[in-house]
Coordinates of C-alpha atoms and ligand atoms in Angstrom, one line a residue:
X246 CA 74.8 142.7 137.3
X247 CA 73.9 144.6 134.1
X248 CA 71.5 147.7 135.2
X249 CA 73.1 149.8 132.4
X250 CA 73.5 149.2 128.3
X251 CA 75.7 151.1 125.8
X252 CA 74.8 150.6 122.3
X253 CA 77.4 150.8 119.3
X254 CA 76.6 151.3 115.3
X255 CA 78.2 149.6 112.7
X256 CA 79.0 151.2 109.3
X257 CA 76.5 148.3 107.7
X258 CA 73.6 149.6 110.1
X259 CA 73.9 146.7 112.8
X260 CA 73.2 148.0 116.4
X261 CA 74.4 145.9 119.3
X262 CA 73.8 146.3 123.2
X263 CA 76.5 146.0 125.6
X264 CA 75.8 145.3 129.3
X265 CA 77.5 147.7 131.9
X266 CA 78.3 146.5 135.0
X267 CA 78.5 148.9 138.2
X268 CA 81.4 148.1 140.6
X269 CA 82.0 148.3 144.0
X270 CA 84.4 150.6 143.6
X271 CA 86.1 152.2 141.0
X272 CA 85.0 152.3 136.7
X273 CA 82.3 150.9 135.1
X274 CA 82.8 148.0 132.6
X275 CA 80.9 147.5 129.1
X276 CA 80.7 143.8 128.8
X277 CA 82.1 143.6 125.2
X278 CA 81.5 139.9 124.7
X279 CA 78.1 140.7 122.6
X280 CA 80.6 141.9 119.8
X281 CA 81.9 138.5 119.0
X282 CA 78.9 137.0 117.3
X283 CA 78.5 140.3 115.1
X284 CA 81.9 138.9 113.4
X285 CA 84.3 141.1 115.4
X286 CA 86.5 141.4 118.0
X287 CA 87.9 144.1 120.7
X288 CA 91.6 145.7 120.2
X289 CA 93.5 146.8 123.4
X290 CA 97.1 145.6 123.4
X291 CA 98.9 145.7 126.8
X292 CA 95.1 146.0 127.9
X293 CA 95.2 149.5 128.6
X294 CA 91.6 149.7 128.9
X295 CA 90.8 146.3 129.6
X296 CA 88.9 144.3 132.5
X297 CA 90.0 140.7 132.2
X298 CA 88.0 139.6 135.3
X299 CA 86.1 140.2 138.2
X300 CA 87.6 140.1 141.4
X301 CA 86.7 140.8 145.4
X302 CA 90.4 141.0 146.5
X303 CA 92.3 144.7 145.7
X304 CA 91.8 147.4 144.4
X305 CA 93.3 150.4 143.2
X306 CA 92.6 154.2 142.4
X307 CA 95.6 155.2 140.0
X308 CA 93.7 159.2 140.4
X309 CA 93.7 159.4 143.9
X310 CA 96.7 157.1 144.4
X311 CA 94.5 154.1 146.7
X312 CA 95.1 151.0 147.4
X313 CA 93.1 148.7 149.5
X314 CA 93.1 144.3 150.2
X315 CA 89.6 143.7 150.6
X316 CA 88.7 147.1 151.2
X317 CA 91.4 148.1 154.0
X318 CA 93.9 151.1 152.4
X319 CA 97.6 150.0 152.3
X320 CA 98.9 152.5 154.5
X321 CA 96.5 150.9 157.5
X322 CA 97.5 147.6 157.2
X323 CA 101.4 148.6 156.9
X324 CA 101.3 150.8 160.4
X325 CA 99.4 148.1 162.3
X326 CA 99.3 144.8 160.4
X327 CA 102.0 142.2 160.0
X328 CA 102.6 140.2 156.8
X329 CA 101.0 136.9 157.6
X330 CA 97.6 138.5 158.5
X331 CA 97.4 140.5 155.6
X332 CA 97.9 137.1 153.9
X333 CA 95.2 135.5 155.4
X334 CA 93.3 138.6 154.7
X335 CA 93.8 138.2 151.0
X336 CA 93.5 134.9 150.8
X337 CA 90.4 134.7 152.4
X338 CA 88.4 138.0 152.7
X339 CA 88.4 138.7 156.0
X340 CA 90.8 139.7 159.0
X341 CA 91.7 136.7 161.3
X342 CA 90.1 136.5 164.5
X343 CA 92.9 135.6 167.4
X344 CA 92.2 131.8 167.2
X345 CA 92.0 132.1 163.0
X346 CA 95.5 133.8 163.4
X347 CA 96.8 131.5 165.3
X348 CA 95.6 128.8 163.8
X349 CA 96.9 130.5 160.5
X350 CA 100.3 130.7 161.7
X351 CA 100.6 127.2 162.8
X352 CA 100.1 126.0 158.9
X353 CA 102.2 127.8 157.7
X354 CA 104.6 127.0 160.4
X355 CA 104.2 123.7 159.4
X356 CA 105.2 123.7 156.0
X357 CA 108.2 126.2 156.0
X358 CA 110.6 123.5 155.1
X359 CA 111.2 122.0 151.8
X360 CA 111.4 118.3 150.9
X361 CA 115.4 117.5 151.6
X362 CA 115.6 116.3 147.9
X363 CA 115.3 119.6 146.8
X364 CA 118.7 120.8 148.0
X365 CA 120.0 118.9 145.4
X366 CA 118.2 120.8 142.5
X367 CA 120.3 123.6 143.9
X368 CA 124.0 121.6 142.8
X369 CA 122.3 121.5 139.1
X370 CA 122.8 125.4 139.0
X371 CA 125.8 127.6 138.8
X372 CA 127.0 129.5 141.5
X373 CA 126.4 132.7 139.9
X374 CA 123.0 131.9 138.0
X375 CA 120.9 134.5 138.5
X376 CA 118.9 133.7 142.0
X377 CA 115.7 134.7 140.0
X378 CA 116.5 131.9 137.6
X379 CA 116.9 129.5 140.2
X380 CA 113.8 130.4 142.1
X381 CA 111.8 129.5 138.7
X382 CA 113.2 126.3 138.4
X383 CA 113.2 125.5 142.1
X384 CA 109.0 126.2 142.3
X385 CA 108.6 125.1 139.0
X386 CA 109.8 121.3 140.5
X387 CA 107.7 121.4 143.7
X388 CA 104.7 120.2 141.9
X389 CA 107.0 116.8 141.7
X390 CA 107.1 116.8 145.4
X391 CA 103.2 117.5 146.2
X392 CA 101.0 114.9 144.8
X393 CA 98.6 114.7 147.1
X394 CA 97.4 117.9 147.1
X395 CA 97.0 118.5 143.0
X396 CA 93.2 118.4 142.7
X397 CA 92.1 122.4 141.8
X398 CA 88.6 121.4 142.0
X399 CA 89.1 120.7 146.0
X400 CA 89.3 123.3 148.3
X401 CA 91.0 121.6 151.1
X402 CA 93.5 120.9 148.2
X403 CA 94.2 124.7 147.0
X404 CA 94.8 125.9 150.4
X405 CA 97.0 123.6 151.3
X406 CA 99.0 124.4 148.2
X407 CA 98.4 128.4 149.1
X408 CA 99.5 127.0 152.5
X409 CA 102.9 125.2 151.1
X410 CA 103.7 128.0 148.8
X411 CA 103.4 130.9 151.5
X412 CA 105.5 128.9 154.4
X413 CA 108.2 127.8 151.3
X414 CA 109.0 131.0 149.0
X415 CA 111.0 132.6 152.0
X416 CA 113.1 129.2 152.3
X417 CA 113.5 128.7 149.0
X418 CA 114.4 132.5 149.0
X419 CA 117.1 132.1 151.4
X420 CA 118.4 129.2 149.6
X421 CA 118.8 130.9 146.4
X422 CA 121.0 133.5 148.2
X423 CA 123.1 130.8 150.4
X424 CA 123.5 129.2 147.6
X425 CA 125.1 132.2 145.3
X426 CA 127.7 132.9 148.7
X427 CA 128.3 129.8 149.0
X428 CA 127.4 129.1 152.7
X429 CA 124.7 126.1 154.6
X430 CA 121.8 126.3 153.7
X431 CA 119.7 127.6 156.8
X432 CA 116.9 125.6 158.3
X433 CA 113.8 127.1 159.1
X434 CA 113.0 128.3 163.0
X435 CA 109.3 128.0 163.8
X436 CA 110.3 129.8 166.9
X437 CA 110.7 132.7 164.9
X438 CA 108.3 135.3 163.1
X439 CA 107.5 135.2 159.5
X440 CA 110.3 138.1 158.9
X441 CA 112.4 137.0 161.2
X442 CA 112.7 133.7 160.2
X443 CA 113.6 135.0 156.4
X444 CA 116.3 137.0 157.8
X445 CA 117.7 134.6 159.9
X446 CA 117.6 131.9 156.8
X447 CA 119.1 134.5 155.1
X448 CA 122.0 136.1 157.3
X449 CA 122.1 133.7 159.6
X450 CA 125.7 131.0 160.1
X451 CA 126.4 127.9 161.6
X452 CA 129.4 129.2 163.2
X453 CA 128.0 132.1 165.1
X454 CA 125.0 133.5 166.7
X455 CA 123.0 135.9 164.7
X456 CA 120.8 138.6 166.6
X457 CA 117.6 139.7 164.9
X458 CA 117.2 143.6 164.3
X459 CA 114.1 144.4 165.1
X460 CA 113.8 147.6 162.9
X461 CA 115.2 145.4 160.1
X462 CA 112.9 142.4 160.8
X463 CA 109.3 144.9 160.6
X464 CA 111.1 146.8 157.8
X465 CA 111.0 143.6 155.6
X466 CA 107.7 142.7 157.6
X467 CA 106.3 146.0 155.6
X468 CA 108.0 145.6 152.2
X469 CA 106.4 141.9 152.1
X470 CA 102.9 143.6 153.0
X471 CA 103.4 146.2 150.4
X472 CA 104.2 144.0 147.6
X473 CA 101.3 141.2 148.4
X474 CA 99.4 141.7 145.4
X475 CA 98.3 144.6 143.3
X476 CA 95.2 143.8 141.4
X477 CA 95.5 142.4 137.6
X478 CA 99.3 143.3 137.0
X479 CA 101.4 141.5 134.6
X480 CA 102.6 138.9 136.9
X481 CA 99.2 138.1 138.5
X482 CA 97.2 138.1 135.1
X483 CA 100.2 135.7 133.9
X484 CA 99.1 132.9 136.5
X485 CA 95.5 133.7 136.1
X486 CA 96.1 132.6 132.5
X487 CA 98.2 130.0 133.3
X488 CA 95.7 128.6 136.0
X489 CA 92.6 128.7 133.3
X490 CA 94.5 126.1 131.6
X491 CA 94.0 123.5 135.2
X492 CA 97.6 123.8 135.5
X493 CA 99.0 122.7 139.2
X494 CA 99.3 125.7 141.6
X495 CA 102.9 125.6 142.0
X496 CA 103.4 125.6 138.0
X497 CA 101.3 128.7 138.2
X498 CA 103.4 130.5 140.4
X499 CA 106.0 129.5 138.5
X500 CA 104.9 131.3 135.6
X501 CA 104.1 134.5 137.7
X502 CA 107.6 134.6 138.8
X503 CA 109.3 134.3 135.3
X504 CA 106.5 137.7 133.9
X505 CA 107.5 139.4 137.5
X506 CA 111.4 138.8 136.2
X507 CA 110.8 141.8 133.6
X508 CA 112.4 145.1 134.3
X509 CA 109.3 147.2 133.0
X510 CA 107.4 145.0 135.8
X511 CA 109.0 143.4 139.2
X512 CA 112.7 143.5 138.2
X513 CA 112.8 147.4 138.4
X514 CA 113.9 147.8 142.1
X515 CA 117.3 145.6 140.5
X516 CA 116.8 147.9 137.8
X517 CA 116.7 151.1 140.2
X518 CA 119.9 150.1 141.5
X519 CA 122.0 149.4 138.4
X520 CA 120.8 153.1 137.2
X521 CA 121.9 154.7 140.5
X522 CA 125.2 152.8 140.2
X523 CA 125.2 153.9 136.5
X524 CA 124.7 157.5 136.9
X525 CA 127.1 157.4 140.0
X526 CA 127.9 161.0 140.3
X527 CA 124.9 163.7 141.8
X528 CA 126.2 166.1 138.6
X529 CA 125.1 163.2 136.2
X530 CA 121.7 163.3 137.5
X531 CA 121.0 166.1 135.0
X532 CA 122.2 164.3 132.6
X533 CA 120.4 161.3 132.9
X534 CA 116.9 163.3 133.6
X535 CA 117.5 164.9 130.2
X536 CA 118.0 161.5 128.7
X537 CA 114.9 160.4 129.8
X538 CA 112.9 162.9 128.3
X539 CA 114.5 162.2 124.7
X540 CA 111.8 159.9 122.6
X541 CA 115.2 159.1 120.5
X542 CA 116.7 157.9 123.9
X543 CA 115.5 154.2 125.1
X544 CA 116.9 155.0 128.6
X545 CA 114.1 155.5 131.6
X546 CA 114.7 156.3 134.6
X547 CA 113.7 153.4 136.7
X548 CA 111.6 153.1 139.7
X549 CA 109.4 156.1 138.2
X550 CA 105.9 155.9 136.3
X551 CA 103.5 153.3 136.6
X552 CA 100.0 151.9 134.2
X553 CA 98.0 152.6 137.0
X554 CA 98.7 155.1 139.0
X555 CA 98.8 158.8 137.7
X556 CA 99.6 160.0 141.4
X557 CA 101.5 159.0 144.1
X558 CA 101.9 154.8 144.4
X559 CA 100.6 154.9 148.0
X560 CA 102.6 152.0 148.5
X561 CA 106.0 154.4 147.5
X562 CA 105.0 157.0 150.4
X563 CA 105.1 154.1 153.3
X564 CA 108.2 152.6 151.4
X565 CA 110.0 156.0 151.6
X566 CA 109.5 156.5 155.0
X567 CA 110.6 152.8 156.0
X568 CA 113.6 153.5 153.6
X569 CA 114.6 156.7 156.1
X570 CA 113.9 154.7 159.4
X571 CA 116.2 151.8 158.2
X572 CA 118.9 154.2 156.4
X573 CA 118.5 155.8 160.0
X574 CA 118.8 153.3 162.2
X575 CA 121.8 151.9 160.2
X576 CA 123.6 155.6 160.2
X577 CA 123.9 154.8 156.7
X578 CA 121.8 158.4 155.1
X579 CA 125.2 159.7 153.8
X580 CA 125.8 156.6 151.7
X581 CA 126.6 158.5 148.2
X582 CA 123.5 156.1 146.5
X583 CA 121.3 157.2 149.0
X584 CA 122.1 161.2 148.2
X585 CA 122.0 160.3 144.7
X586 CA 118.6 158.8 144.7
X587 CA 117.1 161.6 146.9
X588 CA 119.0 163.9 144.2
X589 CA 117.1 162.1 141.6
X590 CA 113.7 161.9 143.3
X591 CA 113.5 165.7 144.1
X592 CA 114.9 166.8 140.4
X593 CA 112.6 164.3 138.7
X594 CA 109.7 165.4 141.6
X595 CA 109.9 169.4 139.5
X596 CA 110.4 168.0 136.3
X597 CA 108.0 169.3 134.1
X598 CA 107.6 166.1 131.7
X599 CA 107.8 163.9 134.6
X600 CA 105.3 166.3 136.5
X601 CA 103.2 166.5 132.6
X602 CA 103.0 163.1 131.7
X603 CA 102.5 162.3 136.3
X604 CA 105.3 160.1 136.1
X605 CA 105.9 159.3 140.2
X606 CA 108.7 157.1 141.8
X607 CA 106.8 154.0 142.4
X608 CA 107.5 151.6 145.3
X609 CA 110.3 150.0 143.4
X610 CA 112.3 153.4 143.5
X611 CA 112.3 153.1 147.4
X612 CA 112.1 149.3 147.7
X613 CA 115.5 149.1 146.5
X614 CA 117.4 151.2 148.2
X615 CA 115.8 149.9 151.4
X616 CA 116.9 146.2 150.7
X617 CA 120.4 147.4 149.5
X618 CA 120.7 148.9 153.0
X619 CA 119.4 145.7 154.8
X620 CA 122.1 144.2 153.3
X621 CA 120.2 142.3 150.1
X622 CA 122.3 141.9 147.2
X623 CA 120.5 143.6 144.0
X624 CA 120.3 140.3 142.1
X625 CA 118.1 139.0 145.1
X626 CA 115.5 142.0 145.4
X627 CA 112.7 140.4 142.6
X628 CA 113.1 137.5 144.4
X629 CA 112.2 139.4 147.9
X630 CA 109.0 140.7 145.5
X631 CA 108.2 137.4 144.4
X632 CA 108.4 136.0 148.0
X633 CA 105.7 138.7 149.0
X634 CA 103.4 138.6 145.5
X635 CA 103.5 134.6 146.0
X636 CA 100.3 135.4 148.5
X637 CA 98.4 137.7 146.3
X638 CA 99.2 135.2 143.4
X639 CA 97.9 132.1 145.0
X640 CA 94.9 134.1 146.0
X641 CA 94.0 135.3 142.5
X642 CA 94.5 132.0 141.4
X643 CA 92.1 130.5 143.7
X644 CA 89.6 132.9 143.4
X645 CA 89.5 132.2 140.3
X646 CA 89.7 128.1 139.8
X647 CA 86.8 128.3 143.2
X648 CA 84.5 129.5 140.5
X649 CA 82.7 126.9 139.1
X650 CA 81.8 129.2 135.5
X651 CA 85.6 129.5 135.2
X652 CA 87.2 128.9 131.9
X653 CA 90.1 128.7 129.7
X654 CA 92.1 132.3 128.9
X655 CA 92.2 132.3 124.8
X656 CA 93.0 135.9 123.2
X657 CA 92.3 136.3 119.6
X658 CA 94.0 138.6 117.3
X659 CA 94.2 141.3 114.6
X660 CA 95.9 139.3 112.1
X661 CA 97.6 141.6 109.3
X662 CA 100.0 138.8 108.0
X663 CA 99.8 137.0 104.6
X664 CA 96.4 136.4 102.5
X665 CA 96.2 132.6 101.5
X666 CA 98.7 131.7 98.9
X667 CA 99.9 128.2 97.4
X668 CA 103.0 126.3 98.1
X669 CA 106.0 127.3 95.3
X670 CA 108.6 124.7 95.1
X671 CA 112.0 126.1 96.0
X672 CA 112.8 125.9 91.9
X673 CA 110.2 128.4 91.4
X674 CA 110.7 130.9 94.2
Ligands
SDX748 C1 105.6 147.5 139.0 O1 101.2 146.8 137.1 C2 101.5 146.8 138.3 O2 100.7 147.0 139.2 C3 103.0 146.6 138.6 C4 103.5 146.8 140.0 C5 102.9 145.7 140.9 O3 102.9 145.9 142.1 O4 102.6 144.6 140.4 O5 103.1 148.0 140.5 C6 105.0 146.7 140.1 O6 105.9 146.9 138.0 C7 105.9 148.9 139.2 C8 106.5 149.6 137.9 C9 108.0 149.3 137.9 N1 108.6 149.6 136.6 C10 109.5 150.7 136.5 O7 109.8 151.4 137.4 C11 110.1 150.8 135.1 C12 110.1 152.2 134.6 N2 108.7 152.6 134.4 C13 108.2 152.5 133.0 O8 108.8 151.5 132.2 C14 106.7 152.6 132.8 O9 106.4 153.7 133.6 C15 105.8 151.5 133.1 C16 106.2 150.3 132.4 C17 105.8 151.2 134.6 C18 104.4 151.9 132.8 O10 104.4 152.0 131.4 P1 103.0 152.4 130.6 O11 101.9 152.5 131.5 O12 102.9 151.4 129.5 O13 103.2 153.8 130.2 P2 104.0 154.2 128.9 O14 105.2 153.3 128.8 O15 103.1 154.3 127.8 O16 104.5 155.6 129.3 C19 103.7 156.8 129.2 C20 104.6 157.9 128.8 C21 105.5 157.5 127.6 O17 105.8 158.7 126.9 P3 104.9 159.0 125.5 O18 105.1 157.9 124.6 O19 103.5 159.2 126.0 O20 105.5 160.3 125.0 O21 105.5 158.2 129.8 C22 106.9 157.9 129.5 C23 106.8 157.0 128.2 O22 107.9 157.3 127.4 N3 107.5 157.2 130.6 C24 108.7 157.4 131.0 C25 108.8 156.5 132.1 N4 107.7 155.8 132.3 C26 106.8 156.2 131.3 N5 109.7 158.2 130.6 C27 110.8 158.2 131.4 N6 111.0 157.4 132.4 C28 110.0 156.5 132.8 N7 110.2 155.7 133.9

């Protein structure tokens, strides 16, 4: 892989080669590894400029604002795909044929409901735990229920855990939010589409029928494409790290769900909301723009900036324009957090340190507004972005534990504590 060197000098005349590998797509890498046995190591916290693996499944262009699964752009696969084949798509590489669709669809129909023991975890919880919280504990436990399918070294074995996880999070989803409300739990319909079926597990009650929006079910089709996966993010890298250790599958995405919890990360569109609801008044936009800019001030404005991209998060330009078509279709565009958030986007959109320092509303900005309007309580939207990142997890994960050279995640450190000193007894000190 390594048809390029660079060369670095130390200050005591040592001169060490360091492969670089040409991608696909995308930078270059130096393969810094070589560094280690000249006694030192590499320094990039929050891996700013770090690589941490190799990988065939997305990729993104933070300069020109791209993003592709397995090489198809984001924008594509939102117009004309549905969730479930973009799913098989990055779990296996390719786009399904008819039959692999369909034979796709029937596995994870089979597994959309969840062991009937698992209700009862639920009674363990408070009715006003965070659903987030419950999620975590609720995949956390299905390991406990899934024996037979534990061996990472089998393939057969990982997909039917990819399978289980991908037909469960939406139930377990719904479950979280029945739960909180109080009401049934909903069963699963096999009858039903992938989106459908969460909707109808979701808003559905015993006591009356419940008809299926069409606009609202492809709206929700498309958020759950556009949060699938996104490269080597926080969340992802989390259960990459945690699956180098041979941990089970659904501890893994476990551990992805509790990183994705963060605000900085998958709990700004929750974040978005509480700001909108905070600043609650169009003349306090200024205001809170101004605040933003202040280094003295720790308030961001959230749903804005991103690591990556230093243009517009393609994935925020499809999510604005499903946000209109559902604020549309629901007559709901004069809602005063709607005009407040377009308020905020255009002043933000001509402010010069957001425009300097090409700080763009991200996908969250729009994702939250368009679940508010579906009718998704705040507390419930980074569970919605867990449901949809549970695919691109489980794919990392696996394309990762398939590789036979794969092994355990271990970080070192620049350690800048204590030199070695002796024990004083506590007379002495
Ligand atoms: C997601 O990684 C992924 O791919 C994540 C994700 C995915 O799909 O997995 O895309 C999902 O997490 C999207 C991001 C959602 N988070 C938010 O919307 C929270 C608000 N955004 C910020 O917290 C921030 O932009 C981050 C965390 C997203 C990115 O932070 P970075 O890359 O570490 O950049 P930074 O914090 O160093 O900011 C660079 C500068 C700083 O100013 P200086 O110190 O250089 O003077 O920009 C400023 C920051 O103060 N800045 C902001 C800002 N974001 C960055 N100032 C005001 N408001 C903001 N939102």
């Amino acid at each position: 892989m390594a048809d390029k060197k660079a060369n670095i000098k130390l200050d005591n005349g040592e001169s060490i080669d360091l492969p670089i590998y040409t991608p696909t797509l995308g930078k270059e890498v130096i393969d810094v590894a070589p560094i280690a046995s000249h006694g030192h190591f590499t320094f990039d916290p929050g891996f700013v400029a770090t690589a941490s693996c190799e990988s065939k499944i997305t990729f993104i262009d933070g300069e020109k604002g791209t993003l592709l699964y397995r090489g198809y752009p984001i924008d594509q696969l939102a117009e004309k795909s549905n969730f479930l084949e973009s799913s098989y798509l990055l779990l296996n590489g390719e786009l399904p044929t008819q039959t692999e669709f369909v034979a796709f669809e029937k596995n994870i129909k089979q597994h959309t409901m969840v062991h009937q023991q698992i209700n009862q975890f639920f009674n363990g919880f408070r009715r006003d735990a965070h659903p987030m919280a419950v999620m975590v504990g609720v995949v956390g436990a299905l390991s406990a229920f899934y024996h037979d399918s534990l061996d990472i070294k089998n393939a057969e074995d990982r997909m039917i855990s990819a399978y289980r996880l991908i037909a469960k999070m939406p139930t377990i989803a719904a479950m979280c939010y029945k739960y909180s409300i109080g009401q049934p739990f909903v069963c699963p319909d096999n009858s039903l589409n992938y989106a459908e079926n969460f909707l109808n597990m979701m808003f559905s009650v015993p006591s009356e029928p419940y008809d299926i929006n069409p606009v609202l079910a492809k709206a929700i089709d498309r958020i759950f494409i556009l949060h699938a996966d996104h490269e080597q993010n926080a969340s992802t890298s989390t259960v990459r790290l945690a699956g180098s250790t041979g941990a089970n599958p659904f501890a893994c995405i476990s551990s992805g769900i509790t990183a994705l919890w963060g605000p900085a990360h998958g709990g700004a569109n929750e974040a978005v909301l509480n700001m909108l609801r905070e600043i609650g008044d169009v003349s306090k936009v200024g205001e809170y723009v101004k605040r933003a800019r202040d280094k003295n001030d720790p308030f961001r404005l959230m749903g804005f900036g991103h690591r990556v991209y230093k243009n517009y998060d393609p994935r925020a330009t499809v999510m604005r324009e499903t946000c209109h078509e559902v604020l549309s279709s629901l007559d709901a565009k004069e809602q005063p957090l709607f005009q407040l958030a377009m308020e905020l986007e255009k002043i933000a959109l001509e402010d010069e340190y957001f425009v300097d320092k090409k700080l763009y509303p991200n996908v969250d900005f729009y994702s939250g507004l368009t679940l508010s309007a579906l009718g998704i309580p705040s507390n419930m939207f980074t569970v919605i972005f867990a449901l949809a990142r549970t695919v691109g997890w489980i794919s990392h994960w696996n394309e990762m534990v398939s590789q036979p050279s794969f092994k355990i995640g271990r970080p070192r450190q620049l350690y800048t504590g204590s030199d070695i000193r002796d024990y004083q007894t506590i007379s002495k000190r």
